[in-house]
Amino acid sequence: MLIANPRAVRAPYPAPLQALLSVARARESRQWLSQWDGIARGATPLYELPDLAARLGVARVSLKDESVRSPLGSFKALGAPIALVRQILRLHPDLDPAALLAGRHAALLQDYTVISATDGNHGRGLAAAARSVGCRCVIVLHAQVSPEREQAIAQHGALIVRIEGNYDESVTQAARLAAAQGWQVVSDTSYEGYEDIPRDVMQGYATIAAEVVEQTGAVADQPGAFTHVFLQGGVGGLAAGLASFFWEFHGAQRPSFIVVEPAQADCLLQSALAGRPARATGSVDSVMAGLACGETSPLAWRFLQPCVDGFMTIADAAAVQAMRVLAAGGARDLPIVAGESGVAGLAGLQALRADAAAARHFGLDGHARVLLVNTEGATAPAVYEQLVGEPAWAVRARQAAWRAR
């Protein structure tokens, strides 16, 4: 399903939104993150995929590859550490962010406990950050989170709490435990009375957009390298973090934003229809585990409603097919390991190009220059192998051979 958002505007970035998420604050977060040994020092690659662009009939397809951001394997390594550092600084404003991430204040924080619900990647990022700063971490997992993802979180020292039910129920349980135990929730989704930390998470995600601007030589208040940006849905945090940066940087010359989510976890599309944050209408059980969210983040929606031009849903089968497309590569396209949620943008692009009328409406033609974000690699290796038909290491081997030609 695809809808055009009648509330999207082409205007300078509004001051009330800039007070919440800004280019300046994103750059500060990026500088702090550059000193954390949990992520790579440099920017993640921005790959050109000319063969894919030719097949889709567009001028350019570029892919920002967050799978190599850190050993955690996803973009979530950008959000949780920044949110944790900013929360600790609220309690101890005299501490140095770099010293925090280096663990030099571990003695002070040894009795401080953070907690979050997760589909996998956010919990892994929070657990790694908590280990670095020296505080305790509790992660609540719902029934659909795979044992592989659980083990990846636990290896960073987090205490795991398992519940029945879905992601939204795990969010509720995390809030209950925090209230009962005096712990601090560090979540990537907002709810009534809880916005500061989700805002900080989104600000960390904006690092991706900041790097794209630099990598493409973009100029403020001018059109950038891309006419269209496809972004993953979920609760809306990633999309809000990136879209807000691009919107402020490019102003009224911003690219068109298309947000893509699973058909059975369509909370953002339903929000667009309702004109307010809404719940998904489906089962919320998707192979795209990181996007299997039933409720829109109200904070994220404040940014998405005025700037996202289209909202669309895709079937699980479309995501699996997109994983295989990127894994295969081409004569001019590097083979890429992209996880189930990482390919949502490509799946959306393929579906939109297959609908001539819709593509025409959104200006997705032979002149279009498209940015995709691969938000995760094979964060669940067994699931990746099952879906793609080969292990991630085999794709990486072909990648090495492609580069060696």
CSV table of C-alpha atoms in Angstrom, one decimal:
chain,number,residue,atom,x,y,z
A,1,MET,CA,0.0,0.0,0.0
A,2,LEU,CA,1.2,3.5,-0.8
A,3,ILE,CA,-0.2,6.9,0.0
A,4,ALA,CA,0.9,10.4,-0.7
A,5,ASN,CA,1.1,12.6,2.4
A,6,PRO,CA,-1.1,15.7,1.9
A,7,ARG,CA,0.5,17.4,5.0
A,8,ALA,CA,4.0,17.4,3.6
A,9,VAL,CA,5.4,20.9,3.0
A,10,ARG,CA,8.3,22.4,1.0
A,11,ALA,CA,9.5,25.2,3.4
A,12,PRO,CA,12.4,26.1,5.6
A,13,TYR,CA,12.9,23.8,8.7
A,14,PRO,CA,10.6,25.1,11.4
A,15,ALA,CA,12.2,26.7,14.5
A,16,PRO,CA,10.1,24.6,17.0
A,17,LEU,CA,11.5,21.5,15.4
A,18,GLN,CA,15.0,22.9,15.3
A,19,ALA,CA,14.8,23.4,19.1
A,20,LEU,CA,14.4,19.6,19.4
A,21,LEU,CA,16.6,18.2,16.6
A,22,SER,CA,19.2,20.3,14.9
A,23,VAL,CA,22.3,20.0,12.6
A,24,ALA,CA,24.4,21.6,15.4
A,25,ARG,CA,23.4,19.1,18.0
A,26,ALA,CA,23.8,16.2,15.5
A,27,ARG,CA,27.4,17.3,14.8
A,28,GLU,CA,28.1,17.5,18.5
A,29,SER,CA,26.8,13.9,19.0
A,30,ARG,CA,28.9,12.8,16.0
A,31,GLN,CA,32.0,14.3,17.6
A,32,TRP,CA,31.4,12.5,20.9
A,33,LEU,CA,30.8,9.2,19.1
A,34,SER,CA,34.0,9.5,17.1
A,35,GLN,CA,35.8,9.0,20.4
A,36,TRP,CA,34.0,5.7,21.3
A,37,ASP,CA,35.9,2.5,20.5
A,38,GLY,CA,32.6,0.8,19.9
A,39,ILE,CA,32.3,2.2,16.3
A,40,ALA,CA,34.5,2.8,13.3
A,41,ARG,CA,36.5,6.0,13.3
A,42,GLY,CA,35.5,7.1,9.8
A,43,ALA,CA,32.3,7.4,7.9
A,44,THR,CA,30.5,4.3,6.6
A,45,PRO,CA,30.7,3.7,2.9
A,46,LEU,CA,28.4,5.3,0.4
A,47,TYR,CA,28.3,2.8,-2.5
A,48,GLU,CA,27.2,3.5,-6.0
A,49,LEU,CA,25.0,0.8,-7.6
A,50,PRO,CA,24.9,1.7,-11.3
A,51,ASP,CA,23.6,-1.8,-12.5
A,52,LEU,CA,20.7,-1.6,-10.1
A,53,ALA,CA,19.9,2.0,-11.1
A,54,ALA,CA,19.9,0.9,-14.8
A,55,ARG,CA,17.5,-2.0,-14.0
A,56,LEU,CA,15.2,0.3,-12.1
A,57,GLY,CA,15.3,3.0,-14.7
A,58,VAL,CA,16.6,5.8,-12.5
A,59,ALA,CA,19.7,8.0,-12.8
A,60,ARG,CA,21.4,6.9,-9.7
A,61,VAL,CA,21.1,4.5,-6.7
A,62,SER,CA,23.4,5.1,-3.8
A,63,LEU,CA,23.5,3.0,-0.6
A,64,LYS,CA,24.8,4.1,2.7
A,65,ASP,CA,26.1,0.9,4.4
A,66,GLU,CA,25.5,0.9,8.2
A,67,SER,CA,26.3,-2.8,8.5
A,68,VAL,CA,29.9,-1.9,8.9
A,69,ARG,CA,29.4,0.9,11.4
A,70,SER,CA,30.6,-1.3,14.2
A,71,PRO,CA,30.9,-4.9,15.4
A,72,LEU,CA,27.2,-4.5,16.5
A,73,GLY,CA,26.3,-4.6,12.8
A,74,SER,CA,23.7,-1.9,12.6
A,75,PHE,CA,22.9,1.9,12.8
A,76,LYS,CA,21.6,1.4,16.3
A,77,ALA,CA,25.3,1.8,17.5
A,78,LEU,CA,24.7,5.5,16.9
A,79,GLY,CA,21.6,6.1,19.0
A,80,ALA,CA,21.9,4.3,22.3
A,81,PRO,CA,25.4,5.5,23.3
A,82,ILE,CA,24.5,9.1,22.7
A,83,ALA,CA,21.2,8.8,24.6
A,84,LEU,CA,23.0,7.1,27.5
A,85,VAL,CA,25.8,9.8,27.6
A,86,ARG,CA,23.3,12.7,27.5
A,87,GLN,CA,21.2,11.1,30.2
A,88,ILE,CA,24.2,10.7,32.5
A,89,LEU,CA,25.3,14.3,31.8
A,90,ARG,CA,21.8,15.4,33.0
A,91,LEU,CA,22.7,13.8,36.3
A,92,HIS,CA,26.4,14.7,36.3
A,93,PRO,CA,26.8,17.8,34.1
A,94,ASP,CA,30.5,18.2,34.9
A,95,LEU,CA,31.6,14.9,33.4
A,96,ASP,CA,33.4,14.7,30.1
A,97,PRO,CA,31.5,12.7,27.3
A,98,ALA,CA,34.7,11.1,26.0
A,99,ALA,CA,35.8,10.1,29.5
A,100,LEU,CA,32.3,8.5,30.0
A,101,LEU,CA,32.6,6.4,26.9
A,102,ALA,CA,36.1,5.4,27.9
A,103,GLY,CA,34.8,4.0,31.2
A,104,ARG,CA,36.8,6.5,33.3
A,105,HIS,CA,33.7,7.1,35.5
A,106,ALA,CA,32.7,3.5,36.0
A,107,ALA,CA,33.1,3.6,39.8
A,108,LEU,CA,30.6,6.5,40.0
A,109,LEU,CA,28.1,4.6,37.7
A,110,GLN,CA,28.4,1.0,39.0
A,111,ASP,CA,25.0,1.1,40.8
A,112,TYR,CA,23.2,3.0,37.9
A,113,THR,CA,20.9,0.7,35.9
A,114,VAL,CA,19.4,1.4,32.5
A,115,ILE,CA,16.7,-0.7,30.8
A,116,SER,CA,15.0,-0.9,27.4
A,117,ALA,CA,12.8,-3.1,25.3
A,118,THR,CA,14.2,-4.0,21.9
A,119,ASP,CA,13.8,-6.1,18.7
A,120,GLY,CA,17.5,-6.7,18.9
A,121,ASN,CA,19.7,-4.0,17.6
A,122,HIS,CA,18.8,-1.1,20.0
A,123,GLY,CA,19.3,-3.5,23.0
A,124,ARG,CA,22.7,-4.6,21.6
A,125,GLY,CA,23.8,-1.0,21.2
A,126,LEU,CA,22.6,0.0,24.7
A,127,ALA,CA,24.3,-3.0,26.3
A,128,ALA,CA,27.6,-2.2,24.6
A,129,ALA,CA,27.4,1.4,25.6
A,130,ALA,CA,26.5,0.5,29.2
A,131,ARG,CA,29.5,-1.8,29.4
A,132,SER,CA,31.7,1.0,28.1
A,133,VAL,CA,30.6,3.6,30.6
A,134,GLY,CA,30.4,1.0,33.5
A,135,CYS,CA,26.7,0.9,34.4
A,136,ARG,CA,24.3,-2.0,34.6
A,137,CYS,CA,21.9,-2.8,31.7
A,138,VAL,CA,18.6,-4.8,31.6
A,139,ILE,CA,17.0,-5.7,28.2
A,140,VAL,CA,13.4,-6.8,27.8
A,141,LEU,CA,12.8,-9.1,24.8
A,142,HIS,CA,9.5,-10.2,23.4
A,143,ALA,CA,8.5,-13.6,22.0
A,144,GLN,CA,9.6,-12.9,18.4
A,145,VAL,CA,13.2,-12.0,19.2
A,146,SER,CA,15.4,-14.8,18.0
A,147,PRO,CA,17.8,-16.7,20.4
A,148,GLU,CA,20.7,-15.4,18.1
A,149,ARG,CA,19.8,-11.8,18.8
A,150,GLU,CA,19.4,-12.6,22.5
A,151,GLN,CA,22.9,-14.1,22.7
A,152,ALA,CA,24.3,-11.1,20.8
A,153,ILE,CA,22.9,-8.8,23.5
A,154,ALA,CA,23.8,-11.0,26.5
A,155,GLN,CA,27.5,-11.2,25.4
A,156,HIS,CA,27.8,-7.5,26.3
A,157,GLY,CA,26.9,-8.2,29.9
A,158,ALA,CA,23.2,-7.2,29.9
A,159,LEU,CA,20.6,-9.0,32.0
A,160,ILE,CA,17.9,-10.4,29.7
A,161,VAL,CA,14.2,-10.5,30.7
A,162,ARG,CA,11.9,-12.5,28.4
A,163,ILE,CA,8.2,-11.9,28.0
A,164,GLU,CA,5.4,-13.3,25.9
A,165,GLY,CA,3.7,-10.9,23.4
A,166,ASN,CA,5.1,-8.4,21.0
A,167,TYR,CA,7.4,-5.4,20.9
A,168,ASP,CA,4.9,-2.9,22.3
A,169,GLU,CA,4.2,-5.2,25.3
A,170,SER,CA,7.9,-5.4,25.9
A,171,VAL,CA,8.0,-1.6,26.0
A,172,THR,CA,5.3,-1.5,28.6
A,173,GLN,CA,7.1,-4.2,30.7
A,174,ALA,CA,10.3,-2.2,30.6
A,175,ALA,CA,8.5,0.9,31.9
A,176,ARG,CA,7.0,-1.2,34.7
A,177,LEU,CA,10.3,-2.6,35.8
A,178,ALA,CA,12.0,0.7,35.7
A,179,ALA,CA,9.3,2.3,37.9
A,180,ALA,CA,9.4,-0.6,40.4
A,181,GLN,CA,13.2,-0.8,40.6
A,182,GLY,CA,14.2,2.8,40.2
A,183,TRP,CA,16.0,2.1,36.8
A,184,GLN,CA,16.3,4.5,33.9
A,185,VAL,CA,14.5,3.6,30.6
A,186,VAL,CA,16.7,4.3,27.6
A,187,SER,CA,14.2,3.7,24.7
A,188,ASP,CA,14.1,4.7,21.1
A,189,THR,CA,10.4,5.3,21.2
A,190,SER,CA,8.6,8.1,22.9
A,191,TYR,CA,5.4,8.1,24.9
A,192,GLU,CA,3.6,10.6,27.2
A,193,GLY,CA,6.0,12.3,29.5
A,194,TYR,CA,9.0,10.5,27.9
A,195,GLU,CA,10.7,12.4,25.0
A,196,ASP,CA,14.2,13.6,26.0
A,197,ILE,CA,15.9,10.3,25.6
A,198,PRO,CA,14.2,9.2,22.4
A,199,ARG,CA,15.1,12.6,21.0
A,200,ASP,CA,18.7,12.0,21.9
A,201,VAL,CA,18.6,8.6,20.2
A,202,MET,CA,17.3,10.2,17.0
A,203,GLN,CA,20.0,12.9,17.2
A,204,GLY,CA,22.6,10.1,17.2
A,205,TYR,CA,21.1,8.6,14.1
A,206,ALA,CA,21.5,11.9,12.3
A,207,THR,CA,25.2,11.1,12.1
A,208,ILE,CA,24.3,9.1,9.0
A,209,ALA,CA,22.8,12.2,7.2
A,210,ALA,CA,25.8,14.3,8.3
A,211,GLU,CA,28.2,11.9,6.7
A,212,VAL,CA,26.1,11.8,3.5
A,213,VAL,CA,26.2,15.6,3.2
A,214,GLU,CA,30.0,15.6,3.5
A,215,GLN,CA,30.5,12.6,1.2
A,216,THR,CA,28.5,14.2,-1.6
A,217,GLY,CA,29.8,17.8,-1.1
A,218,ALA,CA,26.3,19.1,-0.5
A,219,VAL,CA,25.8,22.9,0.0
A,220,ALA,CA,23.4,24.3,2.6
A,221,ASP,CA,20.0,25.6,1.3
A,222,GLN,CA,20.7,24.1,-2.1
A,223,PRO,CA,19.4,20.9,-3.7
A,224,GLY,CA,21.6,17.9,-2.7
A,225,ALA,CA,22.9,14.9,-4.6
A,226,PHE,CA,19.7,13.0,-4.1
A,227,THR,CA,16.1,13.7,-5.3
A,228,HIS,CA,14.6,10.9,-3.3
A,229,VAL,CA,15.5,9.3,0.1
A,230,PHE,CA,13.9,6.0,1.1
A,231,LEU,CA,13.9,5.4,4.9
A,232,GLN,CA,12.9,2.5,7.1
A,233,GLY,CA,9.8,2.9,9.3
A,234,GLY,CA,9.6,1.2,12.6
A,235,VAL,CA,8.4,3.6,15.3
A,236,GLY,CA,9.8,6.5,13.2
A,237,GLY,CA,13.0,7.3,15.0
A,238,LEU,CA,15.5,6.6,12.2
A,239,ALA,CA,13.4,8.4,9.6
A,240,ALA,CA,12.9,11.4,11.8
A,241,GLY,CA,16.6,11.6,12.7
A,242,LEU,CA,17.7,11.6,9.1
A,243,ALA,CA,14.9,13.6,7.5
A,244,SER,CA,15.2,16.4,10.1
A,245,PHE,CA,18.9,16.8,9.3
A,246,PHE,CA,18.4,16.8,5.5
A,247,TRP,CA,15.4,19.2,5.9
A,248,GLU,CA,17.3,21.7,8.0
A,249,PHE,CA,20.4,21.5,5.8
A,250,HIS,CA,18.7,21.7,2.4
A,251,GLY,CA,15.7,23.8,3.6
A,252,ALA,CA,12.9,24.1,1.0
A,253,GLN,CA,15.2,22.3,-1.5
A,254,ARG,CA,15.1,19.1,0.6
A,255,PRO,CA,14.7,15.7,-1.2
A,256,SER,CA,11.5,13.8,-1.3
A,257,PHE,CA,11.2,11.3,1.6
A,258,ILE,CA,9.5,8.0,1.3
A,259,VAL,CA,9.1,5.9,4.4
A,260,VAL,CA,8.8,2.1,4.1
A,261,GLU,CA,7.5,-0.4,6.7
A,262,PRO,CA,6.1,-3.9,6.8
A,263,ALA,CA,2.5,-4.4,5.7
A,264,GLN,CA,1.6,-6.0,9.1
A,265,ALA,CA,3.4,-3.2,11.1
A,266,ASP,CA,1.9,-0.2,9.3
A,267,CYS,CA,1.8,2.3,12.2
A,268,LEU,CA,3.3,5.2,10.3
A,269,LEU,CA,1.1,4.8,7.3
A,270,GLN,CA,-1.9,4.6,9.6
A,271,SER,CA,-0.7,7.8,11.3
A,272,ALA,CA,-0.5,9.5,7.9
A,273,LEU,CA,-4.1,8.5,7.2
A,274,ALA,CA,-5.3,9.6,10.6
A,275,GLY,CA,-3.2,12.8,10.8
A,276,ARG,CA,-2.0,11.8,14.3
A,277,PRO,CA,0.2,9.0,15.8
A,278,ALA,CA,-1.7,5.7,15.4
A,279,ARG,CA,-1.4,2.0,15.9
A,280,ALA,CA,-0.7,-0.6,13.2
A,281,THR,CA,-3.6,-2.6,11.9
A,282,GLY,CA,-1.8,-5.9,11.4
A,283,SER,CA,-0.2,-8.7,13.5
A,284,VAL,CA,3.1,-6.7,13.9
A,285,ASP,CA,5.0,-10.0,13.3
A,286,SER,CA,7.3,-9.5,10.4
A,287,VAL,CA,10.6,-11.0,9.1
A,288,MET,CA,11.8,-7.4,9.3
A,289,ALA,CA,12.2,-7.7,13.0
A,290,GLY,CA,13.7,-4.2,13.5
A,291,LEU,CA,10.6,-2.7,11.9
A,292,ALA,CA,8.0,-4.9,13.6
A,293,CYS,CA,6.5,-2.0,15.7
A,294,GLY,CA,2.9,-1.4,16.4
A,295,GLU,CA,2.8,2.1,17.7
A,296,THR,CA,4.2,5.3,16.3
A,297,SER,CA,6.6,7.4,18.4
A,298,PRO,CA,4.7,10.7,19.0
A,299,LEU,CA,7.9,12.6,19.0
A,300,ALA,CA,9.1,11.2,15.7
A,301,TRP,CA,5.7,11.9,14.2
A,302,ARG,CA,6.1,15.6,14.9
A,303,PHE,CA,9.0,15.6,12.3
A,304,LEU,CA,7.6,13.0,9.9
A,305,GLN,CA,4.1,14.4,9.3
A,306,PRO,CA,5.3,17.7,7.7
A,307,CYS,CA,8.1,16.4,5.6
A,308,VAL,CA,7.6,12.8,4.5
A,309,ASP,CA,6.1,12.8,1.0
A,310,GLY,CA,4.9,9.2,0.9
A,311,PHE,CA,4.3,6.3,3.2
A,312,MET,CA,4.3,2.7,1.9
A,313,THR,CA,4.1,-0.8,3.1
A,314,ILE,CA,5.9,-3.9,1.7
A,315,ALA,CA,5.4,-7.6,2.1
A,316,ASP,CA,8.0,-9.8,3.8
A,317,ALA,CA,8.7,-11.5,0.5
A,318,ALA,CA,9.7,-8.2,-1.1
A,319,ALA,CA,12.3,-7.7,1.7
A,320,VAL,CA,13.7,-11.2,1.2
A,321,GLN,CA,14.0,-10.6,-2.6
A,322,ALA,CA,15.8,-7.3,-1.9
A,323,MET,CA,18.3,-9.0,0.4
A,324,ARG,CA,19.1,-11.4,-2.5
A,325,VAL,CA,19.5,-8.6,-5.0
A,326,LEU,CA,22.1,-6.8,-2.8
A,327,ALA,CA,23.8,-10.1,-2.0
A,328,ALA,CA,24.1,-10.9,-5.7
A,329,GLY,CA,25.7,-7.6,-6.7
A,330,GLY,CA,26.6,-7.2,-10.4
A,331,ALA,CA,29.3,-6.4,-12.9
A,332,ARG,CA,29.5,-2.9,-11.5
A,333,ASP,CA,27.7,-3.4,-8.2
A,334,LEU,CA,29.5,-4.5,-5.1
A,335,PRO,CA,27.8,-7.5,-3.4
A,336,ILE,CA,26.4,-6.3,-0.1
A,337,VAL,CA,25.3,-8.1,3.1
A,338,ALA,CA,22.0,-6.5,4.1
A,339,GLY,CA,19.7,-7.8,6.8
A,340,GLU,CA,15.9,-8.1,6.8
A,341,SER,CA,15.2,-4.6,8.0
A,342,GLY,CA,18.2,-3.1,6.1
A,343,VAL,CA,16.6,-3.7,2.7
A,344,ALA,CA,13.2,-2.1,3.3
A,345,GLY,CA,14.2,1.0,1.3
A,346,LEU,CA,15.2,-1.0,-1.7
A,347,ALA,CA,12.1,-3.1,-1.5
A,348,GLY,CA,10.0,0.0,-1.4
A,349,LEU,CA,11.9,1.5,-4.3
A,350,GLN,CA,11.4,-1.6,-6.4
A,351,ALA,CA,7.7,-1.6,-5.6
A,352,LEU,CA,7.3,2.1,-6.4
A,353,ARG,CA,9.1,1.8,-9.8
A,354,ALA,CA,6.8,-1.1,-10.7
A,355,ASP,CA,3.8,1.2,-10.3
A,356,ALA,CA,4.0,3.6,-13.2
A,357,ALA,CA,1.3,6.0,-12.0
A,358,ALA,CA,2.7,6.2,-8.5
A,359,ALA,CA,6.3,6.6,-9.7
A,360,ARG,CA,5.1,9.4,-12.0
A,361,HIS,CA,3.3,11.1,-9.0
A,362,PHE,CA,6.5,11.0,-6.9
A,363,GLY,CA,8.8,12.1,-9.7
A,364,LEU,CA,10.6,8.8,-9.6
A,365,ASP,CA,11.7,8.7,-13.2
A,366,GLY,CA,14.9,8.4,-15.3
A,367,HIS,CA,16.3,11.6,-13.7
A,368,ALA,CA,15.8,10.4,-10.1
A,369,ARG,CA,18.8,10.1,-7.9
A,370,VAL,CA,18.0,7.8,-5.0
A,371,LEU,CA,19.6,7.3,-1.6
A,372,LEU,CA,19.0,4.0,0.3
A,373,VAL,CA,20.3,3.2,3.8
A,374,ASN,CA,21.3,-0.4,4.7
A,375,THR,CA,20.6,-0.2,8.4
A,376,GLU,CA,21.9,-3.6,9.3
A,377,GLY,CA,24.0,-6.5,8.2
A,378,ALA,CA,23.5,-10.2,9.1
A,379,THR,CA,22.7,-9.4,12.8
A,380,ALA,CA,21.0,-12.8,13.0
A,381,PRO,CA,23.4,-14.9,10.8
A,382,ALA,CA,21.2,-18.1,10.8
A,383,VAL,CA,18.2,-16.1,9.7
A,384,TYR,CA,20.2,-14.4,7.0
A,385,GLU,CA,21.4,-17.7,5.6
A,386,GLN,CA,17.9,-19.1,5.6
A,387,LEU,CA,16.4,-16.1,3.8
A,388,VAL,CA,19.2,-15.5,1.2
A,389,GLY,CA,20.2,-19.1,0.6
A,390,GLU,CA,23.8,-18.6,1.5
A,391,PRO,CA,25.8,-17.4,4.6
A,392,ALA,CA,26.9,-13.9,5.0
A,393,TRP,CA,30.5,-15.0,4.8
A,394,ALA,CA,30.0,-16.2,1.3
A,395,VAL,CA,28.6,-12.8,0.2
A,396,ARG,CA,31.6,-11.1,1.9
A,397,ALA,CA,33.9,-13.5,0.0
A,398,ARG,CA,32.4,-12.4,-3.3
A,399,GLN,CA,32.7,-8.8,-2.2
A,400,ALA,CA,36.4,-9.3,-1.6
A,401,ALA,CA,36.7,-10.9,-5.1
A,402,TRP,CA,34.8,-8.0,-6.7
A,403,ARG,CA,37.1,-5.5,-5.1
A,404,ALA,CA,40.2,-7.4,-6.2
A,405,ARG,CA,39.3,-7.4,-9.9
